[in-house]
Coordinates of C-alpha atoms in Angstrom, one line a residue:
X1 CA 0.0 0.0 0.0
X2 CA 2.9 2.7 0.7
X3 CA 4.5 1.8 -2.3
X4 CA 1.0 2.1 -4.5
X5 CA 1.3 5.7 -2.8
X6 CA 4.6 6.5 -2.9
X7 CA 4.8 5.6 -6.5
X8 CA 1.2 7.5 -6.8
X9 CA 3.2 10.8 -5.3
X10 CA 6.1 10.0 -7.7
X11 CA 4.1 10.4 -10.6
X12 CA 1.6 13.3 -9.3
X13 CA 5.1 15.2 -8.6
X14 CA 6.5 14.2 -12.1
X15 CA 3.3 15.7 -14.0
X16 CA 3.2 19.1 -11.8
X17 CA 6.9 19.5 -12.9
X18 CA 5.7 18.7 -16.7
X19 CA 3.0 21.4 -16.3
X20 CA 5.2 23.7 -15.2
X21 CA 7.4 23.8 -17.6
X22 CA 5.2 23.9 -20.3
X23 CA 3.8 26.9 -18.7
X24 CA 7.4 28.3 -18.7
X25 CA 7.8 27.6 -22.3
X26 CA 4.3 29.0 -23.4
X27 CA 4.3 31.8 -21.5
X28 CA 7.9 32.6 -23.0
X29 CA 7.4 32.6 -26.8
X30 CA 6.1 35.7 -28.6
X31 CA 3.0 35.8 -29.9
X32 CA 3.5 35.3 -33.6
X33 CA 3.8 38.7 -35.5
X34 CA 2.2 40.4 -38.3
X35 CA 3.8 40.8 -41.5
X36 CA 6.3 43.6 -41.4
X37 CA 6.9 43.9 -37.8
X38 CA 10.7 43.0 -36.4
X39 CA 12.3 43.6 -33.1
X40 CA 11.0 47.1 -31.7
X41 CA 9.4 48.1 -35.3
X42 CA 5.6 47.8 -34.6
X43 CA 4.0 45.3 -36.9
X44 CA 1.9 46.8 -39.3
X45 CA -2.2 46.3 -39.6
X46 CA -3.8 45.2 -42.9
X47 CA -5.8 48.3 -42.9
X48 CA -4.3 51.5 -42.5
X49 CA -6.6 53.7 -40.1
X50 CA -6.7 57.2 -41.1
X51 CA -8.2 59.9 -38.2
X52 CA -9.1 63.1 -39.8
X53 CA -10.4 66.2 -37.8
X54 CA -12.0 68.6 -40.3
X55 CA -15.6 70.7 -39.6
X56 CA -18.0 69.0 -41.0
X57 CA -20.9 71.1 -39.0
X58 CA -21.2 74.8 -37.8
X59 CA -18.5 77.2 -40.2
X60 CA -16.5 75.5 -42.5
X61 CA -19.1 72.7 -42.9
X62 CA -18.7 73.3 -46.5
X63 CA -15.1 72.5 -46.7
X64 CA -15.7 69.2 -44.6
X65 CA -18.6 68.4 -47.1
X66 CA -16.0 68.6 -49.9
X67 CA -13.2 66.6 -48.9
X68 CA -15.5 63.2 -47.4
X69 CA -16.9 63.7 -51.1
X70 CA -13.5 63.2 -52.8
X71 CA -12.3 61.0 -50.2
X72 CA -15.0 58.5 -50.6
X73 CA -13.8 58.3 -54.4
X74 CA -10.0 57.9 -53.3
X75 CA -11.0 54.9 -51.0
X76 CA -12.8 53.4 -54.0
X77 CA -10.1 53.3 -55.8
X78 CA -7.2 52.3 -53.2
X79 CA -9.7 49.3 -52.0
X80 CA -10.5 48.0 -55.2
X81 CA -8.7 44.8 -55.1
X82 CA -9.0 44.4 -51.0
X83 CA -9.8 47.1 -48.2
X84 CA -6.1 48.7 -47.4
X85 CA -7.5 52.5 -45.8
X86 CA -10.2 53.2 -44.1
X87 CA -10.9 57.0 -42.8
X88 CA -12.8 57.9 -39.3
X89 CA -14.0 61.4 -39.3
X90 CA -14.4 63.7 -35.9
X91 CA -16.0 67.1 -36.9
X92 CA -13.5 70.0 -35.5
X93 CA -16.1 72.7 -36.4
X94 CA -13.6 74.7 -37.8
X95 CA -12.4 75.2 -34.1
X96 CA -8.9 74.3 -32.9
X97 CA -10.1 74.0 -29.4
X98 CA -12.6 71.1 -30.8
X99 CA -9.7 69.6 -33.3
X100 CA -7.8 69.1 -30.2
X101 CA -10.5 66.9 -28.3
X102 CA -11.3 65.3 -31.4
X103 CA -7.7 64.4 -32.5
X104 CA -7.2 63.1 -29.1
X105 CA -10.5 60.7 -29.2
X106 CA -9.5 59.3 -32.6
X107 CA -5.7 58.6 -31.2
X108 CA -7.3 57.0 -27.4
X109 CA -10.8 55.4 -29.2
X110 CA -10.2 54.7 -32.6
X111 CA -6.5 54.0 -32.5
X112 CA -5.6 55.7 -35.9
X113 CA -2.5 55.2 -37.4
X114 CA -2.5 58.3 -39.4
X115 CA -3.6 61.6 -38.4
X116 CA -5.1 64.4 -40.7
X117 CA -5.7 67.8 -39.9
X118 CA -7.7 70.3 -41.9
X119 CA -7.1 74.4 -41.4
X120 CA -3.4 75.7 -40.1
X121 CA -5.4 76.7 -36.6
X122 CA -6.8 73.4 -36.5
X123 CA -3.8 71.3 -37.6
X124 CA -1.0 73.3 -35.2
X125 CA -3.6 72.7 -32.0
X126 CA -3.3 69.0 -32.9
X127 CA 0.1 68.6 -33.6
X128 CA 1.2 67.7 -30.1
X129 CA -1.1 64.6 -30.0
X130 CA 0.2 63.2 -32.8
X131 CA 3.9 63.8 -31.7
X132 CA 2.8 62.6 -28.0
X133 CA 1.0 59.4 -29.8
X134 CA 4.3 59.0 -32.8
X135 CA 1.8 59.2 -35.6
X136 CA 2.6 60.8 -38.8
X137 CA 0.4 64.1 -39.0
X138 CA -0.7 64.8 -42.8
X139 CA -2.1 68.4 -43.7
X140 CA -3.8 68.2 -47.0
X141 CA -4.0 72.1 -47.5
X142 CA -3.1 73.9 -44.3
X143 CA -0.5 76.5 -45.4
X144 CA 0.6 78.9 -42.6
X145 CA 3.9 79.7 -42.2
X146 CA 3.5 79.1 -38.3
X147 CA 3.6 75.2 -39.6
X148 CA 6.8 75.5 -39.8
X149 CA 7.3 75.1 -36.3
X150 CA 5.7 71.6 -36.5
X151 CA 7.2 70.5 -39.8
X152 CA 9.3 67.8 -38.3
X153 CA 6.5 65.5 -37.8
X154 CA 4.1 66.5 -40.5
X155 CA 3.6 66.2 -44.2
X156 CA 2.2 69.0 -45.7
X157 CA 0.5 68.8 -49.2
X158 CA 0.0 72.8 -49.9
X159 CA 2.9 75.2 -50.5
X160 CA 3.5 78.5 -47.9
X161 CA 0.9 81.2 -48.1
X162 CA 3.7 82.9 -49.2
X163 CA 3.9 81.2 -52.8
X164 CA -0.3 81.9 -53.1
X165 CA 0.2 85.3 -51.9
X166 CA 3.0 85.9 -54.4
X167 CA 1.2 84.4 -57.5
X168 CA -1.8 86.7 -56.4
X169 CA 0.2 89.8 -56.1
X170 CA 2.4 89.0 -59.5
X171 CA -1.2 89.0 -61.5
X172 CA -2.4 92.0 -59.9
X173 CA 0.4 94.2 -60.6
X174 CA 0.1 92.3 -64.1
X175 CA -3.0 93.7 -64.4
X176 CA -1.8 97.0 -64.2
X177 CA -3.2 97.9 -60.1
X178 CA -0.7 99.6 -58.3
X179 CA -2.6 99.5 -55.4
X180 CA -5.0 97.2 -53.0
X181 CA -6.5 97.1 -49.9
X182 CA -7.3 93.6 -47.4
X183 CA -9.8 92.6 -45.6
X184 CA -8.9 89.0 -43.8
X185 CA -10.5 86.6 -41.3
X186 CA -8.6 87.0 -38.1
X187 CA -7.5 83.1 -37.8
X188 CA -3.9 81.9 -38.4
X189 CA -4.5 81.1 -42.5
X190 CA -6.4 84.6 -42.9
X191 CA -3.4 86.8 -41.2
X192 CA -0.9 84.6 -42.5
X193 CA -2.0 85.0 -46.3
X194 CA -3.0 88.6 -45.6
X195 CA 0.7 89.4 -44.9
X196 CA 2.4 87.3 -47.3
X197 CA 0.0 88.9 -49.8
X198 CA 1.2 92.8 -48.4
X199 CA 4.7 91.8 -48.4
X200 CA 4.7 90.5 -52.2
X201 CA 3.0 93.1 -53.6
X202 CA 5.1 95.7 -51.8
X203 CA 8.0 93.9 -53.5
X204 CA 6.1 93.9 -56.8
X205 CA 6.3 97.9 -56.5
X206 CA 2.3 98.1 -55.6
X207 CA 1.0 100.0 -52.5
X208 CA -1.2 98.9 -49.7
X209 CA -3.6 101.5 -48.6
X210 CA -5.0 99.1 -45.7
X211 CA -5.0 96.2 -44.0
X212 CA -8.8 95.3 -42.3
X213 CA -10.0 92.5 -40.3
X214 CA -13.1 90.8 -39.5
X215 CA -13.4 88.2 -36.5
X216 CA -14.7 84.2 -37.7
X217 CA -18.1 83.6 -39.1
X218 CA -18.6 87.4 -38.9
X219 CA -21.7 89.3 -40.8
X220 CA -21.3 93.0 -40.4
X221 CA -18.4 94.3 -42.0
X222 CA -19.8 97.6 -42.9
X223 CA -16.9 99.7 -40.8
X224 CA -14.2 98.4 -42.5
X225 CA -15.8 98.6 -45.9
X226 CA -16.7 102.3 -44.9
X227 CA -13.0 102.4 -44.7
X228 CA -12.3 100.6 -48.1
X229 CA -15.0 102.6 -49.8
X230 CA -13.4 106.0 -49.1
X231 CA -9.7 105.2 -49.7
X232 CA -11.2 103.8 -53.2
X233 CA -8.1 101.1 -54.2
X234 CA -8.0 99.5 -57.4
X235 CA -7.6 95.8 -55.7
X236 CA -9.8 94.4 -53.2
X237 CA -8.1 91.0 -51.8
X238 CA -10.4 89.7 -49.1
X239 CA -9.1 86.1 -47.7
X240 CA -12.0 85.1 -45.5
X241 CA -13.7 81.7 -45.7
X242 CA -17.4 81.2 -47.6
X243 CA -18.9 82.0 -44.1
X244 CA -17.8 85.6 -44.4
X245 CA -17.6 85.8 -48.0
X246 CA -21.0 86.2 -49.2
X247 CA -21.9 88.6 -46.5
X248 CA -19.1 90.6 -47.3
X249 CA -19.7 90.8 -51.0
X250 CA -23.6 91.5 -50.7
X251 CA -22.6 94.8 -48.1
X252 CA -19.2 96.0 -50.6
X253 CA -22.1 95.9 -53.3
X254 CA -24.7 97.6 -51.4
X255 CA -22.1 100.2 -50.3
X256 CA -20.7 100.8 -53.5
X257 CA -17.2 99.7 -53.3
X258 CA -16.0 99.2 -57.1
X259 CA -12.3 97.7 -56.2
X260 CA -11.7 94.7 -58.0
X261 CA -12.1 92.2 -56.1
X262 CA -9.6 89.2 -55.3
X263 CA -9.8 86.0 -53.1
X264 CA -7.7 83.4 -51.3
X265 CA -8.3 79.8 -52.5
X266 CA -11.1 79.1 -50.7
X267 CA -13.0 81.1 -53.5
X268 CA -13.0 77.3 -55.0
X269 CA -15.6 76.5 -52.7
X270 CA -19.2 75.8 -54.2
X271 CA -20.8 77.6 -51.4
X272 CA -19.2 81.0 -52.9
X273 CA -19.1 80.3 -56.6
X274 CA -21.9 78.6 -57.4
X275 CA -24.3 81.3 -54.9
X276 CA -27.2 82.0 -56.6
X277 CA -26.6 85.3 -55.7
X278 CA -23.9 85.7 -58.2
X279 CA -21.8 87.9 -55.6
X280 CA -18.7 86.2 -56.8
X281 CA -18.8 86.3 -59.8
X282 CA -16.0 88.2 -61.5
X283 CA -13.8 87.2 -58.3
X284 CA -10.2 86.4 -59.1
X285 CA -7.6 84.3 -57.0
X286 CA -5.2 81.8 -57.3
X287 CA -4.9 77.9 -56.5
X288 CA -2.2 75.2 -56.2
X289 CA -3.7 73.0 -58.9
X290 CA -3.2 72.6 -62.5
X291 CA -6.3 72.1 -64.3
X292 CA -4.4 71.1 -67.6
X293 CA -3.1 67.2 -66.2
X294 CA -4.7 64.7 -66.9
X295 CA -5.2 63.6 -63.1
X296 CA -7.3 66.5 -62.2
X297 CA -9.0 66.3 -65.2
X298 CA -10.1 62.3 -64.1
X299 CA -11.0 63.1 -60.7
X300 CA -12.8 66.4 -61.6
X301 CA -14.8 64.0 -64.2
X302 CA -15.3 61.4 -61.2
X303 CA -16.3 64.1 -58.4
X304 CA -19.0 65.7 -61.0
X305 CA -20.4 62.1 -62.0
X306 CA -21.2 61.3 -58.3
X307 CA -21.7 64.7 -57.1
X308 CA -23.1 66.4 -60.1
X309 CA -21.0 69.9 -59.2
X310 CA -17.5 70.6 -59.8
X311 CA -14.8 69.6 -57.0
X312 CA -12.7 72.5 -55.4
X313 CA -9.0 72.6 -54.7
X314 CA -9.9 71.3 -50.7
X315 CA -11.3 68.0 -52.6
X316 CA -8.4 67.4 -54.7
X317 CA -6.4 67.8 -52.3
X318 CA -7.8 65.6 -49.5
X319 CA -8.1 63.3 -52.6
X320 CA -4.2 63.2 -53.0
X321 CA -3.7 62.9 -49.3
X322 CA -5.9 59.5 -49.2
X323 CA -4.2 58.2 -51.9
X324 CA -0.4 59.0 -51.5
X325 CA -0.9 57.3 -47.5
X326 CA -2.2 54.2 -49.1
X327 CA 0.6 54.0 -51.6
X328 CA 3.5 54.5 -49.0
X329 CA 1.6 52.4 -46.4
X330 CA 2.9 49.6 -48.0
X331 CA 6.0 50.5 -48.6
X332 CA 7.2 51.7 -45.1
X333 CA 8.9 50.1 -42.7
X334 CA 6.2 51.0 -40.0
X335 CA 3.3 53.3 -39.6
X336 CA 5.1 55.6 -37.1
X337 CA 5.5 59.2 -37.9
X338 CA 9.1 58.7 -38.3
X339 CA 9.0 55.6 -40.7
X340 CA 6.0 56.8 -42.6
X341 CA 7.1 60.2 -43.3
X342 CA 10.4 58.8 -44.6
X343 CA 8.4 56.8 -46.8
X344 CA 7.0 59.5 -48.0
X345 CA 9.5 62.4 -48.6
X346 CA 11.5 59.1 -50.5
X347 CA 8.5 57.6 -52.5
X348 CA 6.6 61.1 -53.6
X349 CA 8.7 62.5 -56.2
X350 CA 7.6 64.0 -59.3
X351 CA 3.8 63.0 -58.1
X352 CA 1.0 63.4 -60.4
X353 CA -2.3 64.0 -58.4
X354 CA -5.3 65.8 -58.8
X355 CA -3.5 69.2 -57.8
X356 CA -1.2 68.7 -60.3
X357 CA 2.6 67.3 -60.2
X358 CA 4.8 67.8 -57.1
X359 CA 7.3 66.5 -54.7
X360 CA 8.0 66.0 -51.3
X361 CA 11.4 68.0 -50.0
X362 CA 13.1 66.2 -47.1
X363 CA 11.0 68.7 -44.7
X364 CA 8.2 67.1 -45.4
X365 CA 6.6 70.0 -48.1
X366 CA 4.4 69.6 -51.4
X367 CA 7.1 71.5 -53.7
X368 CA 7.2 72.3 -57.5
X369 CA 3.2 72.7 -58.0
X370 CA 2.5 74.7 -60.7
X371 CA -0.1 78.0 -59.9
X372 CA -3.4 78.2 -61.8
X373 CA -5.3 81.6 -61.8
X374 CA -9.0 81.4 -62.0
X375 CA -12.1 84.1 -61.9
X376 CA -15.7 83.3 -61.1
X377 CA -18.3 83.0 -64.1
X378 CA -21.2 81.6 -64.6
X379 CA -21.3 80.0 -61.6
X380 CA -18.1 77.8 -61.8
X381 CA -14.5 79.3 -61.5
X382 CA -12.4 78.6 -64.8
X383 CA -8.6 79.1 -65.5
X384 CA -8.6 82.8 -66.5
X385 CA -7.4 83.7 -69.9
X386 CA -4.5 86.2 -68.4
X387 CA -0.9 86.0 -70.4
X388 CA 1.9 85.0 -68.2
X389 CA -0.7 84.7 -65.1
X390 CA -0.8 80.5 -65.5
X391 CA 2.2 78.8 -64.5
X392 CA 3.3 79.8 -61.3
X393 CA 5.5 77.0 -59.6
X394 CA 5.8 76.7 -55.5
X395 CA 9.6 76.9 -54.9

């Protein structure tokens, strides 16, 4: 009977010890990895999650209506085969206070491996999450200079204000105006173009008589028009966003202003061109897209056949952003920001797109697009038939 137990207890002791280090061994191997993933590199998903913060209610909804528009056709064509992107939208309301709580619920809730950010306010407030988080921060048309100051974690997919502002500036004075007034939104893209804009055309030889401004989603604007009015300058460049834009149109008219009137690019949007008002029409300004390639001439004909109206320089541009992340996605060695952002200053050279053809510098900067100049008519904006004026090329 001891025996029987002893030998009972022998074996009892042997299996505990075989359990035990099969637990060791288990409990030691890595779980098995995803492709691409070695050492400390992350491995990489099988669908790349985009976050983008853009408004898409309250002012600026127009822009945010724009770019899920042209996105939707990007992602069409990127998951033809199999679903590689996918893109989760939180609405920023043109508001970098709400682009910061919104970046920072798509980074903690929806674990995005990319981050996009919409206007220069919106996209410097959200810079820090995606430097905190290491995720590559994209900016489809933000063009302050103040980006700058983020710019080694960023790619940005619009040249400076300064290259619009000087483009503008170069026609005017081509045009024969010697000198303008401004009217701009105070927000960083409004004083930022404002002032690239007065320093160009000083350098052109033209004069600025004034330089106005009018708070966000403002209506009254019949001081500083007062102003305008009486100092009677040949150019009227007013970069505001649609919000402001048709208000301030219907009170210049009512007041009498007579300045030819230019815009900044957001002139492209439907909401302003297409108002059946007509306040815009005759409105000059300048965008980072050439309407002449054969890619803008594609995704214009795609936007128009599911949208039934003409894209604007925000869709083709968001359009581009989609597209060129899903192309180096596979490619990079990660999805960090560092990885990613490698991939892309190395794999986007001489890029043809839907705002025409550019290329990534090693900070991280759309270069080389070529300038089209447009005027409102008819209720679409159209390349303007201006010698010299088409061509411009971002340095």
């Amino acid at each position: 009977m001891l025996t029987e137990l002893f030998k009972n207890k022998r074996s009892f002791i042997g299996l505990l010890c075989a359990l035990a280090v099969s637990a060791v061994v288990l409990c030691g191997c890595p779980p098995k990895e995803q492709s691409g993933g070695t050492g400390d590199t992350p491995a990489k998903p099988e669908v790349v999650k985009i976050g983008y913060v853009l408004p898409l209610s309250g002012r600026g909804a127009d822009y945010g209506a724009v770019q899920q528009k042209a996105i939707e056709i990007a992602l069409a064509e990127v998951n033809k085969e199999a679903k590689r992107v996918e893109v989760v939208y939180e609405d920023s309301q043109l508001d970098p206070t709400k682009a910061l709580t919104a970046a920072e619920r798509l980074v903690s809730v929806n674990k995005v491996n990319v981050l996009f950010g919409f206007s220069s306010g919106e996209t410097l407030a959200v810079a820090g999450v995606a430097k905190r988080s290491k995720l590559l921060l994209v900016a489809p048309m933000a063009s302050s200079l103040e980006l700058d100051e983020a710019k080694d974690a960023m790619i940005r997919l619009a040249p400076s204000d300064a290259a619009q502002a000087e483009e503008v500036a170069k026609v005017v004075r081509r045009l024969g105006h010697a000198n303008a007034a401004i009217l701009h939104v105070n927000d960083v893209w409004g004083k930022g173009l404002a002032k690239a804009f007065e320093t160009a055309f000083q350098a052109e030889g033209g004069k600025v008589a004034t330089n106005e401004t009018c708070e966000p989603g403002a209506t009254d604007f019949r001081a500083q028009l007062t102003k305008v009015k009486s100092l009677n300058p040949a150019v009227f460049f007013i970069p505001v966003h649609p919000d402001e834009a048709l208000p301030l149109l219907r009170q210049a008219k009512d007041l009498g202003v007579k300045s030819k009137v230019f815009g900044g690019d957001t002139f492209s949007n439907e909401a302003v061109y297409a108002d059946k008002s007509k306040l815009a029409e005759g409105v000059v300004f300048a965008l980072p897209a050439d309407s002449d390639t054969e890619a803008w001439k594609e995704f214009s004909r795609a936007y128009k056949e599911k949208n039934g109206n003409q894209p604007d320089i925000n869709g083709a541009a968001a359009y581009d952003a989609v597209k060129i992340i899903a192309e180096v996605a596979q490619k990079a060695a990660s999805l960090t920001a560092v990885d990613l952002r490698k991939a892309v200053i190395d794999g986007i050279q001489s890029y043809v797109g839907a705002t025409g053809e550019f290329s990534i510098s090693a900070e991280g900067i759309a270069t080389g697009k070529r300038y089209g100049v447009f005027v409102v008519k008819g209720g679409a904006y159209k390349p303007m038939d201006l010698p010299g004026a088409k061509g411009g090329k971002a340095q």
